[in-house]
């Protein structure tokens, strides 16, 4: 059965990979992001391939804006089957005692509070309908801190805990909850982390073949299409030469 899939942060990286993969699966898509032009370009690309796409322009950090957009969905788009909480970012790579207050607030507001906002807005409908699936994009960084990762790692640890907690909370229903924990994925993640320092960002991926957004999207689509009695609770996805969040063998 074709599903209605809502993906946050859908304009690049893992979010864009998920949009294309769920579209190829024949699903209807609600794509959210901050950049209206990018969203429109993706909508047109997928619509030209026969996918029904609705775009919503808002920042998950803005609870009022998010609430207005979700509550204002047309009736035929309201029954969301899959929520992919993908919007997230890392900013800075400094020791905790030298970190930026602004960077910390942005990461916490996006990675934790934004995820909570979307969960609170959408999951009650899933529980009422006794069907649905929440896929949270966490990180290997949520399993253990790495040097100078401090606050980012803490936010992804929170994603793991919130995902586990939600799974317990909906266990009496047929709603499923999944935590995807990618390792090294080549997206604009590092460019964002280093505030646009493209050369520094490129060095992150030198000497190793990293994962792609499509690789993570493949796992998301698989989890969403597992048999109804199967819940893919958590998946750690690493590049072949990555052993953990801090162990990467470069050749």
Coordinates of C-alpha atoms in Angstrom, one line a residue:
X1 CA 0.0 0.0 0.0
X2 CA 1.3 3.4 -0.9
X3 CA 2.1 5.6 2.1
X4 CA 2.1 9.3 2.9
X5 CA 5.7 10.0 4.0
X6 CA 6.7 13.3 5.7
X7 CA 10.4 14.1 5.6
X8 CA 12.0 17.0 7.4
X9 CA 15.2 18.5 6.1
X10 CA 14.4 17.2 2.7
X11 CA 16.5 19.5 0.5
X12 CA 19.9 17.8 0.8
X13 CA 21.8 14.8 2.1
X14 CA 19.9 12.0 3.8
X15 CA 16.6 13.9 3.6
X16 CA 16.9 14.2 -0.2
X17 CA 18.0 10.6 -0.5
X18 CA 14.9 9.6 1.4
X19 CA 12.7 11.7 -0.8
X20 CA 14.0 10.0 -3.9
X21 CA 13.9 6.5 -2.5
X22 CA 10.4 6.8 -1.0
X23 CA 9.3 8.3 -4.3
X24 CA 10.8 5.3 -6.2
X25 CA 8.8 3.1 -3.8
X26 CA 5.6 4.7 -5.1
X27 CA 4.8 6.8 -1.9
X28 CA 3.3 10.2 -1.7
X29 CA 5.6 12.8 -0.1
X30 CA 5.4 15.8 2.2
X31 CA 8.8 17.5 2.1
X32 CA 9.8 20.2 4.5
X33 CA 12.7 22.5 4.7
X34 CA 13.8 26.1 5.0
X35 CA 14.8 26.8 1.4
X36 CA 11.7 27.3 -0.8
X37 CA 13.6 27.2 -4.1
X38 CA 15.3 23.9 -3.3
X39 CA 12.1 22.4 -2.2
X40 CA 10.4 23.5 -5.4
X41 CA 13.2 22.1 -7.5
X42 CA 12.9 18.7 -5.8
X43 CA 9.1 18.7 -6.0
X44 CA 9.3 19.3 -9.8
X45 CA 12.0 16.6 -10.2
X46 CA 9.9 14.0 -8.4
X47 CA 6.5 15.2 -9.9
X48 CA 8.0 14.8 -13.4
X49 CA 8.5 11.1 -12.4
X50 CA 4.9 10.7 -11.3
X51 CA 5.2 11.2 -7.6
X52 CA 2.6 13.3 -5.7
X53 CA 4.6 15.8 -3.7
X54 CA 3.5 18.5 -1.2
X55 CA 6.1 21.0 0.1
X56 CA 6.0 22.9 3.4
X57 CA 8.5 25.7 4.0
X58 CA 9.3 26.1 7.7
X59 CA 12.2 25.7 10.2
X60 CA 11.6 22.9 12.7
X61 CA 13.0 25.2 15.4
X62 CA 9.9 27.4 14.9
X63 CA 7.2 25.6 16.7
X64 CA 4.4 28.0 15.8
X65 CA 5.3 27.9 12.1
X66 CA 5.5 24.1 12.2
X67 CA 2.2 23.8 14.0
X68 CA 0.5 26.1 11.5
X69 CA 1.8 24.1 8.5
X70 CA 0.9 20.7 9.9
X71 CA -2.5 21.7 11.1
X72 CA -3.1 23.3 7.8
X73 CA -2.5 20.2 5.7
X74 CA -5.3 19.5 3.2
X75 CA -7.6 16.6 4.3
X76 CA -6.1 14.2 1.8
X77 CA -2.6 14.7 3.2
X78 CA -3.4 14.6 7.0
X79 CA -3.1 10.9 7.6
X80 CA 0.7 10.7 7.6
X81 CA 2.0 7.1 7.6
X82 CA 5.7 7.7 8.0
X83 CA 7.5 10.5 9.7
X84 CA 11.2 10.8 8.9
X85 CA 12.7 13.2 11.5
X86 CA 15.8 14.0 9.5
X87 CA 16.4 17.7 10.0
X88 CA 19.6 18.1 12.1
X89 CA 23.0 19.5 12.0
X90 CA 26.4 19.9 13.7
X91 CA 28.1 23.2 14.3
X92 CA 31.7 23.7 15.4
X93 CA 34.3 21.2 16.5
X94 CA 35.9 22.9 19.5
X95 CA 36.5 21.7 23.1
X96 CA 33.4 22.1 25.2
X97 CA 34.9 24.9 27.2
X98 CA 35.5 26.9 24.1
X99 CA 32.2 26.2 22.3
X100 CA 29.9 28.8 20.8
X101 CA 26.7 29.5 22.7
X102 CA 24.9 30.2 19.4
X103 CA 26.1 26.9 17.9
X104 CA 24.9 25.0 21.0
X105 CA 21.4 26.6 20.9
X106 CA 21.0 25.9 17.2
X107 CA 22.0 22.2 17.6
X108 CA 19.7 21.7 20.6
X109 CA 16.8 23.6 19.0
X110 CA 17.1 21.7 15.8
X111 CA 18.2 18.2 16.7
X112 CA 16.2 17.8 19.9
X113 CA 13.4 20.3 20.2
X114 CA 12.6 20.2 16.4
X115 CA 12.3 16.5 16.5
X116 CA 10.1 16.7 19.6
X117 CA 7.9 19.3 17.9
X118 CA 7.3 17.1 14.8
X119 CA 6.7 14.0 17.0
X120 CA 4.1 15.9 19.1
X121 CA 2.3 17.2 16.1
X122 CA 2.1 14.0 14.0
X123 CA 2.3 10.9 16.3
X124 CA -1.1 11.4 18.1
X125 CA -2.8 10.9 14.7
X126 CA -0.8 7.7 14.2
X127 CA -1.8 6.4 17.6
X128 CA -5.5 7.2 17.0
X129 CA -5.4 5.4 13.6
X130 CA -3.4 2.5 15.2
X131 CA -0.8 2.6 12.4
X132 CA 2.3 4.6 11.5
X133 CA 6.0 4.7 11.6
X134 CA 8.5 7.2 13.1
X135 CA 12.0 7.1 11.7
X136 CA 14.4 9.3 13.6
X137 CA 17.8 10.0 12.1
X138 CA 20.3 9.8 15.0
X139 CA 24.0 9.1 14.7
X140 CA 26.8 6.8 15.7
X141 CA 27.8 10.0 17.7
X142 CA 24.8 9.2 20.0
X143 CA 26.5 6.0 21.2
X144 CA 29.7 7.6 22.5
X145 CA 31.2 11.1 22.5
X146 CA 34.2 11.8 20.3
X147 CA 36.8 14.5 20.9
X148 CA 35.4 18.0 20.5
X149 CA 31.9 16.6 19.5
X150 CA 30.5 17.3 23.0
X151 CA 27.2 19.1 22.4
X152 CA 26.5 17.5 19.0
X153 CA 27.1 14.0 20.5
X154 CA 24.8 14.9 23.4
X155 CA 22.0 15.9 21.0
X156 CA 22.2 12.6 19.1
X157 CA 22.4 10.7 22.4
X158 CA 19.1 12.5 23.2
X159 CA 17.7 11.3 19.9
X160 CA 18.4 7.7 20.9
X161 CA 16.8 8.1 24.3
X162 CA 13.8 9.9 22.9
X163 CA 13.4 7.3 20.2
X164 CA 13.6 4.5 22.8
X165 CA 11.1 6.3 25.0
X166 CA 8.6 6.8 22.2
X167 CA 8.8 3.2 21.3
X168 CA 7.8 2.3 24.8
X169 CA 5.0 4.9 24.8
X170 CA 3.4 3.5 21.6
X171 CA 4.0 -0.2 22.3
X172 CA 0.3 -0.8 23.0
X173 CA -0.4 0.4 19.4
X174 CA 0.7 -0.8 16.0
X175 CA 2.9 2.3 15.6
X176 CA 6.6 1.5 14.9
X177 CA 9.6 3.5 15.9
X178 CA 13.1 3.3 14.3
X179 CA 16.4 5.0 15.1
X180 CA 18.9 5.1 12.2
X181 CA 22.4 5.8 13.4
X182 CA 24.7 6.7 10.4
X183 CA 28.4 7.0 10.7
X184 CA 30.5 9.0 8.1
X185 CA 28.1 10.2 5.4
X186 CA 29.3 12.6 2.7
X187 CA 26.7 15.3 2.6
X188 CA 26.9 19.1 3.3
X189 CA 27.1 18.1 7.0
X190 CA 30.8 18.9 7.4
X191 CA 30.5 22.1 5.4
X192 CA 27.8 23.2 7.7
X193 CA 29.7 22.2 10.8
X194 CA 32.7 24.2 9.7
X195 CA 30.6 27.2 8.8
X196 CA 31.3 27.0 5.0
X197 CA 35.0 26.1 5.2
X198 CA 34.8 23.8 2.1
X199 CA 38.5 22.7 2.3
X200 CA 38.3 21.7 5.9
X201 CA 35.0 19.9 5.2
X202 CA 36.6 17.9 2.3
X203 CA 39.3 16.6 4.6
X204 CA 36.8 14.8 6.7
X205 CA 36.2 12.3 3.9
X206 CA 39.8 11.9 2.6
X207 CA 41.2 8.4 2.5
X208 CA 37.9 6.6 3.1
X209 CA 34.9 5.8 1.0
X210 CA 32.1 7.3 3.1
X211 CA 28.4 6.5 3.1
X212 CA 26.0 8.5 0.9
X213 CA 22.5 9.9 1.7
X214 CA 21.1 7.2 -0.5
X215 CA 22.7 4.4 1.6
X216 CA 20.9 5.7 4.7
X217 CA 17.7 6.1 2.7
X218 CA 17.8 2.5 1.6
X219 CA 17.7 1.4 5.2
X220 CA 14.8 3.9 6.0
X221 CA 12.7 2.5 3.1
X222 CA 13.5 -1.1 4.2
X223 CA 12.4 -0.4 7.7
X224 CA 9.2 1.3 6.6
X225 CA 8.3 -1.6 4.4
X226 CA 9.1 -4.5 6.8
X227 CA 6.1 -6.7 7.6
X228 CA 3.6 -5.2 10.0
X229 CA 4.7 -7.4 12.8
X230 CA 8.4 -6.5 12.4
X231 CA 9.8 -3.4 14.1
X232 CA 13.3 -2.4 13.0
X233 CA 14.1 -0.7 16.3
X234 CA 17.7 0.5 15.7
X235 CA 20.2 0.3 12.9
X236 CA 23.9 1.4 13.0
X237 CA 25.2 2.1 9.5
X238 CA 29.0 2.6 9.1
X239 CA 31.4 2.9 6.2
X240 CA 33.4 -0.3 5.8
X241 CA 36.6 1.2 7.2
X242 CA 34.9 2.9 10.1
X243 CA 34.8 1.1 13.4
X244 CA 33.1 3.6 15.6
X245 CA 32.4 7.3 15.8
X246 CA 36.1 7.9 16.6
X247 CA 37.8 5.1 14.8
X248 CA 38.3 5.7 11.0
X249 CA 41.0 4.0 9.0
X250 CA 42.1 6.1 6.1
X251 CA 44.1 4.6 3.2

